[in-house]
JSON list of N, CA and C in Angstrom, two decimals:
[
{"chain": "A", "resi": 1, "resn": "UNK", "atom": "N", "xyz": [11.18, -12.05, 4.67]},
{"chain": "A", "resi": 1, "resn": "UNK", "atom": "CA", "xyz": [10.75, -11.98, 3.29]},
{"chain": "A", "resi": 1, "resn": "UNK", "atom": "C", "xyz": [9.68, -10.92, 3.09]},
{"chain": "A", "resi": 2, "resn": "UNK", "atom": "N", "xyz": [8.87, -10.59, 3.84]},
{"chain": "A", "resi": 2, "resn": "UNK", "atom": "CA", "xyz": [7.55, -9.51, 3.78]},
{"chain": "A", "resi": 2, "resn": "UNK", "atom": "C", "xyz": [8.39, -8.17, 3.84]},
{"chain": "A", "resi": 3, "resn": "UNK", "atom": "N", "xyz": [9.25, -8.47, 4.89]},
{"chain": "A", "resi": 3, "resn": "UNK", "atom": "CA", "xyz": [10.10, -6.92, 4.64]},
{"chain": "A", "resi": 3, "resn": "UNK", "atom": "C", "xyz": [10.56, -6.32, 3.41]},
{"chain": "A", "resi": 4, "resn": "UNK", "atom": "N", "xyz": [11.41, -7.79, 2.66]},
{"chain": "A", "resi": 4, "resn": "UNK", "atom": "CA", "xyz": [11.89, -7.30, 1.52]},
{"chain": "A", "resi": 4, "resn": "UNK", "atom": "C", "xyz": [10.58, -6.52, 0.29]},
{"chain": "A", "resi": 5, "resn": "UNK", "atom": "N", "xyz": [9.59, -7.68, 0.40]},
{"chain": "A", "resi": 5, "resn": "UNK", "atom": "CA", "xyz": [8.26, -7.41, -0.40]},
{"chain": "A", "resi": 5, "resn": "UNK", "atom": "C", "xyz": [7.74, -6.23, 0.25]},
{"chain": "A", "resi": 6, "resn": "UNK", "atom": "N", "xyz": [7.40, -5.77, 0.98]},
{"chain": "A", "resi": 6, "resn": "UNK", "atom": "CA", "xyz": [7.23, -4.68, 1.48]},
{"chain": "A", "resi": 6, "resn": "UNK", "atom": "C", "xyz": [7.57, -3.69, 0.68]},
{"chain": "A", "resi": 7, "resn": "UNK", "atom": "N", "xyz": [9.24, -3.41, 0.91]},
{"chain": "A", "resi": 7, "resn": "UNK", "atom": "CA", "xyz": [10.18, -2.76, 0.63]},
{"chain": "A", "resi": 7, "resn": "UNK", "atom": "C", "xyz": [10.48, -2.35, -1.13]},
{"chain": "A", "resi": 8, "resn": "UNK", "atom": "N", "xyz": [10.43, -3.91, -1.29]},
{"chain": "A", "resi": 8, "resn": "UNK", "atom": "CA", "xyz": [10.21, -3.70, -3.06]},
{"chain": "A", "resi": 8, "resn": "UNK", "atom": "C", "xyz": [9.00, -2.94, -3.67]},
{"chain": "A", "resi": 9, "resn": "UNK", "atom": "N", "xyz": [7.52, -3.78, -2.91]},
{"chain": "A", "resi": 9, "resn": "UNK", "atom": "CA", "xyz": [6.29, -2.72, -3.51]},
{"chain": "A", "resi": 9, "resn": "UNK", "atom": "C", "xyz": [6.37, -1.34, -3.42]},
{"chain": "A", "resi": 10, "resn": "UNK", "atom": "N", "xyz": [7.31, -0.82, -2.16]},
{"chain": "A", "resi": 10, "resn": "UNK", "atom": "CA", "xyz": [6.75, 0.91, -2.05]},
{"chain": "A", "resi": 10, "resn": "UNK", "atom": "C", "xyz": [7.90, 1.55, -2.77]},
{"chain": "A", "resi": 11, "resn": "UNK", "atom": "N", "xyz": [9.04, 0.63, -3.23]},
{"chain": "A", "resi": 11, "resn": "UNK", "atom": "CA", "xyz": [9.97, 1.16, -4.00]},
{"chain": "A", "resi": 11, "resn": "UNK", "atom": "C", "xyz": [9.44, 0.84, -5.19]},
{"chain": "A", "resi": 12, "resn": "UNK", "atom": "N", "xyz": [8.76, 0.49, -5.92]},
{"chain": "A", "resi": 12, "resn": "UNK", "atom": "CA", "xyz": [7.89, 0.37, -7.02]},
{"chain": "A", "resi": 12, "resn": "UNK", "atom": "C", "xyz": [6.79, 1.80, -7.07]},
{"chain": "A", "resi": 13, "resn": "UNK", "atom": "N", "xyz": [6.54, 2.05, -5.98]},
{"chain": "A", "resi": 13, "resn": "UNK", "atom": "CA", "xyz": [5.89, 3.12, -6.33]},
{"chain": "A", "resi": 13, "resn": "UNK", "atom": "C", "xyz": [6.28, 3.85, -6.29]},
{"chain": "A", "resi": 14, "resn": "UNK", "atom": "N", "xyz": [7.16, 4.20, -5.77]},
{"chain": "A", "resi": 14, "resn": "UNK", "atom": "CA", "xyz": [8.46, 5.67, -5.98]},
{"chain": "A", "resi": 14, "resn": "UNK", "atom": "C", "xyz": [8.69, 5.71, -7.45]},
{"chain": "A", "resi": 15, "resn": "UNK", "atom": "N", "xyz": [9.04, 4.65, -7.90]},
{"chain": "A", "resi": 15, "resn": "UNK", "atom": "CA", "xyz": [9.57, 4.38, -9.47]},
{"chain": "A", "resi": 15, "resn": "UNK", "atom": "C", "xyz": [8.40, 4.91, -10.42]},
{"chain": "A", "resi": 16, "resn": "UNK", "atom": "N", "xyz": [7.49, 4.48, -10.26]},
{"chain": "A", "resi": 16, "resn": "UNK", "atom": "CA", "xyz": [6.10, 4.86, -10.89]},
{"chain": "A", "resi": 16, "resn": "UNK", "atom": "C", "xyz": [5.60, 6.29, -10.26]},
{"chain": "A", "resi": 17, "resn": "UNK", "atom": "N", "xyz": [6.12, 6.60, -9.57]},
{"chain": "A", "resi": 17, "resn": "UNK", "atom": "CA", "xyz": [5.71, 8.23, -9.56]},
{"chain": "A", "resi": 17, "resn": "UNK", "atom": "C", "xyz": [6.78, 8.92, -10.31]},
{"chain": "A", "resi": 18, "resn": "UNK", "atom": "N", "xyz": [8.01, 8.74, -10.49]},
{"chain": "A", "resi": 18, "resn": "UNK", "atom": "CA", "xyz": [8.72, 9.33, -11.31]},
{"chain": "A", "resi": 18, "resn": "UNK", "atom": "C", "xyz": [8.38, 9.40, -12.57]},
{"chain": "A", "resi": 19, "resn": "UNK", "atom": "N", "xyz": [8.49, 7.80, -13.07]},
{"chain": "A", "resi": 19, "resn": "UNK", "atom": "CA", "xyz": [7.95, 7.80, -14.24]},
{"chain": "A", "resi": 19, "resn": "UNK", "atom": "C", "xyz": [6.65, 8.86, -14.95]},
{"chain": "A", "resi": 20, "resn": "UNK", "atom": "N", "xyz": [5.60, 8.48, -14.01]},
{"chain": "A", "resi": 20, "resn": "UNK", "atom": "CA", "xyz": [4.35, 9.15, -14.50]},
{"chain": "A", "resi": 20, "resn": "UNK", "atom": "C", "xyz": [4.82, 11.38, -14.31]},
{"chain": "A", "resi": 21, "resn": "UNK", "atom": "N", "xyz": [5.80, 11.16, -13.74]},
{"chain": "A", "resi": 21, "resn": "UNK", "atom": "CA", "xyz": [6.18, 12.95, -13.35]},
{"chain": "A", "resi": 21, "resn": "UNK", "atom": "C", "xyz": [6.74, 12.96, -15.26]},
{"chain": "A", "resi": 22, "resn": "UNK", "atom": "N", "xyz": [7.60, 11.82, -15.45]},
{"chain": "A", "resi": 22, "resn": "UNK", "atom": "CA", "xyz": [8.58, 12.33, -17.00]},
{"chain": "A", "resi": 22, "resn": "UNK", "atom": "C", "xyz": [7.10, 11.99, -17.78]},
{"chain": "A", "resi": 23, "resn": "UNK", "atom": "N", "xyz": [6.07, 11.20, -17.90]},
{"chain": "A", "resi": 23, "resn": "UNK", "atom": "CA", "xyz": [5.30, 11.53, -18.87]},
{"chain": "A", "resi": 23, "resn": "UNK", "atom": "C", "xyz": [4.06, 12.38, -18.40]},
{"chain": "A", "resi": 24, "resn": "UNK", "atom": "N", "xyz": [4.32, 13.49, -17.57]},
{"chain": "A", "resi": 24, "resn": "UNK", "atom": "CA", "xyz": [3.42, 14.63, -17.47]},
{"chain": "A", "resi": 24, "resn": "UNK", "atom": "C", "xyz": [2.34, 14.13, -16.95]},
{"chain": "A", "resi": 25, "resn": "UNK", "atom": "N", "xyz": [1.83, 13.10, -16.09]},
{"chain": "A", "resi": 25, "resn": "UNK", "atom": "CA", "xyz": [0.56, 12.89, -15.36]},
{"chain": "A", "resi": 25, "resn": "UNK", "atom": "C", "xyz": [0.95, 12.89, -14.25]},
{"chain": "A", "resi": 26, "resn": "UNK", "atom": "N", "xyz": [-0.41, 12.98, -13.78]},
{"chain": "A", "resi": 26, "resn": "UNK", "atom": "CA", "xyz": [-0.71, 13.40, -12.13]},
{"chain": "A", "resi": 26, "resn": "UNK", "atom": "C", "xyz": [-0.96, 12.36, -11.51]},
{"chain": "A", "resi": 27, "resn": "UNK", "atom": "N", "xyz": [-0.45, 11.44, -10.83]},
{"chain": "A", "resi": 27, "resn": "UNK", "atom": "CA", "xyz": [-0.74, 10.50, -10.47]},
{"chain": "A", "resi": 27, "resn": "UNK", "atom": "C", "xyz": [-0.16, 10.19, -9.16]},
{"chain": "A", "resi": 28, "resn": "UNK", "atom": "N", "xyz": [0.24, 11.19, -8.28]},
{"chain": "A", "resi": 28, "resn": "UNK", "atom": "CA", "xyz": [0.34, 11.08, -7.25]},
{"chain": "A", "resi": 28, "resn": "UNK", "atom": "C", "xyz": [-0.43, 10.91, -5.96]},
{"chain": "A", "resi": 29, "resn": "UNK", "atom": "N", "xyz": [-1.50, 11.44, -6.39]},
{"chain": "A", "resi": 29, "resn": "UNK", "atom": "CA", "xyz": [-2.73, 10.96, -5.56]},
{"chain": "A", "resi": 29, "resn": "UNK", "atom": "C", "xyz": [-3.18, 9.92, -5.32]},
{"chain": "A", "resi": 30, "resn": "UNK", "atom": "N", "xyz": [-2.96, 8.96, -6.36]},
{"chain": "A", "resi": 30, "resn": "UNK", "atom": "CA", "xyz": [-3.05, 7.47, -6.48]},
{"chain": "A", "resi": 30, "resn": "UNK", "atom": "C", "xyz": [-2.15, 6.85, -5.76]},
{"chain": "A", "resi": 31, "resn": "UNK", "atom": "N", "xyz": [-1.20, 7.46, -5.97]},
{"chain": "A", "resi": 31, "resn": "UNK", "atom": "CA", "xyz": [0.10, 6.72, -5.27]},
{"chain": "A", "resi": 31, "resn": "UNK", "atom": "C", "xyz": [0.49, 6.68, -4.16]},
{"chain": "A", "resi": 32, "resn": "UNK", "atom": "N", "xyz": [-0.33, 7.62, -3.30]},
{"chain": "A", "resi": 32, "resn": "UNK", "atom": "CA", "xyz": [-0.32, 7.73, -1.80]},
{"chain": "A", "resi": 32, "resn": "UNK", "atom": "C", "xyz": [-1.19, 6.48, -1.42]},
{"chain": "A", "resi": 33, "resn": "UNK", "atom": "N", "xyz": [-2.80, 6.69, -2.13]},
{"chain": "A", "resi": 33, "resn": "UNK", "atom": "CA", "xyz": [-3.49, 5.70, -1.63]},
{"chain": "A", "resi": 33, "resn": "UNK", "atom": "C", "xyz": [-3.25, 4.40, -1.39]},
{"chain": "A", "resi": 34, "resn": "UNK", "atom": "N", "xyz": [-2.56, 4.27, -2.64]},
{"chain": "A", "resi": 34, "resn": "UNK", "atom": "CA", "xyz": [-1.63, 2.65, -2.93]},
{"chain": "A", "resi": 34, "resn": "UNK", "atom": "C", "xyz": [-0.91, 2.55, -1.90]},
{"chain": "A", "resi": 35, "resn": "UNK", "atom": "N", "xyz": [0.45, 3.56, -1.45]},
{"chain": "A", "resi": 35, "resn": "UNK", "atom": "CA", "xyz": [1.37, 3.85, -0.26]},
{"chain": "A", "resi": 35, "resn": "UNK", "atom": "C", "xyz": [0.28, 2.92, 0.89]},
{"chain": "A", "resi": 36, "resn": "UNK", "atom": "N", "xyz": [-0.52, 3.87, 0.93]},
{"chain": "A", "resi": 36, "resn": "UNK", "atom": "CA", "xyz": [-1.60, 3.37, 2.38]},
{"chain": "A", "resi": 36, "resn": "UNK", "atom": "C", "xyz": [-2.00, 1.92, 2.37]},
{"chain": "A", "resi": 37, "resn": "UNK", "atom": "N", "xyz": [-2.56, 1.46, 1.16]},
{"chain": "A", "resi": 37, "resn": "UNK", "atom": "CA", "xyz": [-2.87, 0.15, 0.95]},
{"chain": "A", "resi": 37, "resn": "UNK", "atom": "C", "xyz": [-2.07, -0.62, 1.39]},
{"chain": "A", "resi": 38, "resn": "UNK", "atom": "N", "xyz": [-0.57, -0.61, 0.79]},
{"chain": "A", "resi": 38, "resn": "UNK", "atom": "CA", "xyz": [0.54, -1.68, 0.74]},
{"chain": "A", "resi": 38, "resn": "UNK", "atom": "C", "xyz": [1.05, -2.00, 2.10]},
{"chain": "A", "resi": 39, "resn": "UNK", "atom": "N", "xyz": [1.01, -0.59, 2.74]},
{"chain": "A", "resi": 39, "resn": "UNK", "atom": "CA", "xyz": [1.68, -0.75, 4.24]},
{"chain": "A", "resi": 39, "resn": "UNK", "atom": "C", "xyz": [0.48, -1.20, 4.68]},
{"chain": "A", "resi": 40, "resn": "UNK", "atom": "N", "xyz": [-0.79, -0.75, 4.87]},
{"chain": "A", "resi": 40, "resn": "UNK", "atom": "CA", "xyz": [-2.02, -1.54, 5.54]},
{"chain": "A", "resi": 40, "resn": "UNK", "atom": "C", "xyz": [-1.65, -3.27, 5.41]},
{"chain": "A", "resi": 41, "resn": "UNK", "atom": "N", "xyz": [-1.73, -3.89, 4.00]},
{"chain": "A", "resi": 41, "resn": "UNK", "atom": "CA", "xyz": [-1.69, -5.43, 3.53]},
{"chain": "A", "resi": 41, "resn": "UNK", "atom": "C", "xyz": [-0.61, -5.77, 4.13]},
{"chain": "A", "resi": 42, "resn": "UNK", "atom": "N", "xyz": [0.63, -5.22, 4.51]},
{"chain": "A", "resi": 42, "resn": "UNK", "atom": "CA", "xyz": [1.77, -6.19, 5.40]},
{"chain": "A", "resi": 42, "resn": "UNK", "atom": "C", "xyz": [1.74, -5.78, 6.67]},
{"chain": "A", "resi": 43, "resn": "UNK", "atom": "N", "xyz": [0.45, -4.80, 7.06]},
{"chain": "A", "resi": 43, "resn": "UNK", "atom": "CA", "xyz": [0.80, -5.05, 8.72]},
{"chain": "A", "resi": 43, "resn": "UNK", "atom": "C", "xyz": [-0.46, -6.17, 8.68]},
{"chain": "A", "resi": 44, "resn": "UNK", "atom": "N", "xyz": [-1.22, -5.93, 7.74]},
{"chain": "A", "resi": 44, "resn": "UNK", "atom": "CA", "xyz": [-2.54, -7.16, 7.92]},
{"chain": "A", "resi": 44, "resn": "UNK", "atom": "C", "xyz": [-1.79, -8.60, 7.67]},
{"chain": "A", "resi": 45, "resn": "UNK", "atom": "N", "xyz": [-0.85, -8.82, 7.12]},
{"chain": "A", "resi": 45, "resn": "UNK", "atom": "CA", "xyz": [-0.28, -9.95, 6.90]},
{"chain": "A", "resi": 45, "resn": "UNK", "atom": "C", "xyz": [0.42, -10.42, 8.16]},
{"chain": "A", "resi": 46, "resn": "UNK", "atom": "N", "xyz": [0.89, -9.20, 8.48]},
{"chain": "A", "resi": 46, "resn": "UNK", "atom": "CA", "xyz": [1.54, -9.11, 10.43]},
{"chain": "A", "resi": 46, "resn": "UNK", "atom": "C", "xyz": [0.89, -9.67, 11.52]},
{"chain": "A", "resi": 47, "resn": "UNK", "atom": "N", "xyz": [-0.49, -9.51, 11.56]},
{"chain": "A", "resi": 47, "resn": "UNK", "atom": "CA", "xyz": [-1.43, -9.91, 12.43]},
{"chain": "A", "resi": 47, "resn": "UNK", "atom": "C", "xyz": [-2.38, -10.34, 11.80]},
{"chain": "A", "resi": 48, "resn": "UNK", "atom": "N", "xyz": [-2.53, -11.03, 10.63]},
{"chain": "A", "resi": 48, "resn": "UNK", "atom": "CA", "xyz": [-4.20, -11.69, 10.22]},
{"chain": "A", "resi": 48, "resn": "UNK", "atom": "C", "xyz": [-4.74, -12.49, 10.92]},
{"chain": "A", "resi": 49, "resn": "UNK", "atom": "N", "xyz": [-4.03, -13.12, 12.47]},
{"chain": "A", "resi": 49, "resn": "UNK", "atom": "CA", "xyz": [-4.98, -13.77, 13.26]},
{"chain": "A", "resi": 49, "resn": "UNK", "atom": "C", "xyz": [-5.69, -13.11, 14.14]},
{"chain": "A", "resi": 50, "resn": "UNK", "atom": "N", "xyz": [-5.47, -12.08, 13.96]},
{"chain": "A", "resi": 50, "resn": "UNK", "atom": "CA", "xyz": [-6.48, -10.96, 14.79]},
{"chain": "A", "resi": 50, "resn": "UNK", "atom": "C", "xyz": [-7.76, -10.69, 14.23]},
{"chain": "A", "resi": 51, "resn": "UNK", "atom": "N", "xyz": [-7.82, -11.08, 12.43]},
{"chain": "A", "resi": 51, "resn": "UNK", "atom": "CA", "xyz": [-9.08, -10.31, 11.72]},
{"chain": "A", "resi": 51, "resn": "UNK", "atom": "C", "xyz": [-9.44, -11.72, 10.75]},
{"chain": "A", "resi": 52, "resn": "UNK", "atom": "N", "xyz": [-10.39, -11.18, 10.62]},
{"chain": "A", "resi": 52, "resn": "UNK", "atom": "CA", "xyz": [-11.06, -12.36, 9.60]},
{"chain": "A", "resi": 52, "resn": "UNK", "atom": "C", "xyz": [-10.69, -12.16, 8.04]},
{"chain": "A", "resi": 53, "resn": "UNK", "atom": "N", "xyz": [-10.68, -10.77, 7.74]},
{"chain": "A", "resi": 53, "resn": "UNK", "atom": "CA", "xyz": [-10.44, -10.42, 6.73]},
{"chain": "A", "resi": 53, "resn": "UNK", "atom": "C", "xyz": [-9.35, -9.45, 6.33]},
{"chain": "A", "resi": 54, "resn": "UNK", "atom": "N", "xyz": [-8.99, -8.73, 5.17]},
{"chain": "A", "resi": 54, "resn": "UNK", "atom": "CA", "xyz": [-8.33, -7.70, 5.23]},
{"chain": "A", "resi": 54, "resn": "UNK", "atom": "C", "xyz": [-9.36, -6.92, 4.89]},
{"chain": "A", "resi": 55, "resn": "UNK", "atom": "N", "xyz": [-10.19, -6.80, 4.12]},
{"chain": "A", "resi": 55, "resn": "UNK", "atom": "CA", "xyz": [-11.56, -5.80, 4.65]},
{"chain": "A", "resi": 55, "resn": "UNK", "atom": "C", "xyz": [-11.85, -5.73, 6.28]},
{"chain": "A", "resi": 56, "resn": "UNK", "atom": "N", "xyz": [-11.98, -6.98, 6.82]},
{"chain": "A", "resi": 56, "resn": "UNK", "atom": "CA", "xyz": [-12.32, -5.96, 8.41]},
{"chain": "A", "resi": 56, "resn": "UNK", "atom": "C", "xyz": [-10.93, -5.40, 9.46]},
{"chain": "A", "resi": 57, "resn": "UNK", "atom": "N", "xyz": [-9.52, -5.60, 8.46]},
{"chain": "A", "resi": 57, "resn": "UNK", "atom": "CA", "xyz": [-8.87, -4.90, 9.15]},
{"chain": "A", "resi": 57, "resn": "UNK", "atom": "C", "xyz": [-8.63, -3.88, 9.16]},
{"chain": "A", "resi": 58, "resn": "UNK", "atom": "N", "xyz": [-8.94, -3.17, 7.54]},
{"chain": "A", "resi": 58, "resn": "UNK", "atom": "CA", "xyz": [-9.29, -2.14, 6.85]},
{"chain": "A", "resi": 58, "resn": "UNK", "atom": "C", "xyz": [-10.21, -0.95, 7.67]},
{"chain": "A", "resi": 59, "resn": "UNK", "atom": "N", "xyz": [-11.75, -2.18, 7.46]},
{"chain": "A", "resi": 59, "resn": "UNK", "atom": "CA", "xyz": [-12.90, -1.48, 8.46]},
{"chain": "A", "resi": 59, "resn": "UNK", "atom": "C", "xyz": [-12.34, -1.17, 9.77]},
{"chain": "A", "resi": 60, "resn": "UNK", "atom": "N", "xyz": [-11.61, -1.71, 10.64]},
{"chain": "A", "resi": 60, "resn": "UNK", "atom": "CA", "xyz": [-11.07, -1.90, 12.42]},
{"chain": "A", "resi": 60, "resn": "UNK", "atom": "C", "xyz": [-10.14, -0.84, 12.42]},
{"chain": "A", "resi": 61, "resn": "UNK", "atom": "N", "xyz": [-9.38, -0.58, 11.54]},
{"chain": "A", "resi": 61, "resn": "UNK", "atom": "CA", "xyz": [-8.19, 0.95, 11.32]},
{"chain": "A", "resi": 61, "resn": "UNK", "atom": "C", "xyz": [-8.66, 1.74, 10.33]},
{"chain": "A", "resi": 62, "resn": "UNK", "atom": "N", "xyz": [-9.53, 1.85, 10.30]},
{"chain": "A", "resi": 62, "resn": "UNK", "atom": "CA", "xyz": [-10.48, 3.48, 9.75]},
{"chain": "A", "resi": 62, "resn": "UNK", "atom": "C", "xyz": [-9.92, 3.39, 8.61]},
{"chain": "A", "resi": 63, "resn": "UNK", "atom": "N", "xyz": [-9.42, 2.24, 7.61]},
{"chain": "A", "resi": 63, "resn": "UNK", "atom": "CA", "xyz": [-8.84, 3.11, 6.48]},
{"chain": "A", "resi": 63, "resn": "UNK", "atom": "C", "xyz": [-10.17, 3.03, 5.28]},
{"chain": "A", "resi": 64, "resn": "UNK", "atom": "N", "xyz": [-10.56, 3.73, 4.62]},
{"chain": "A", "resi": 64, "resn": "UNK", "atom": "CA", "xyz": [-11.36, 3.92, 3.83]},
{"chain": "A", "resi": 64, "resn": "UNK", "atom": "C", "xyz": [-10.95, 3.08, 2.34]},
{"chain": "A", "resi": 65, "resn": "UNK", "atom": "N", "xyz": [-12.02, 2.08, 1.88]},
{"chain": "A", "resi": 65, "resn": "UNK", "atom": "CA", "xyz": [-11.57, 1.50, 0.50]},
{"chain": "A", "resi": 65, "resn": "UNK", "atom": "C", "xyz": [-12.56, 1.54, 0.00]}
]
């Protein structure tokens, strides 16, 4: 089931970068970060008995929030 959710969120953002391309904004920059987020939250969902938080799994794999 996380796969599918996975799968659906980053295909949601594909969709929403198109979109925002047909109404002329830039919003791809955002959409990477998000990219990074989403895959970060289901590998943190993968292993959350490793971390206390998803902030310190965040903090533990350098990703910047």
């Amino acid at each position: 089931m996380e796969k599918e959710a996975k799968a659906e969120a980053l295909a949601d953002l594909d969709d929403f970068l198109e979109l925002s391309k047909k109404l002329g904004k830039d919003n791809k920059g955002y959409i990477e970060d998000y990219k990074i987020y989403y895959n970060a939250w289901f590998d943190f969902l993968d292993n959350k008995d490793k971390y206390k938080s998803y902030e310190e799994y965040l903090e533990k794999n350098n990703i910047e929030y």
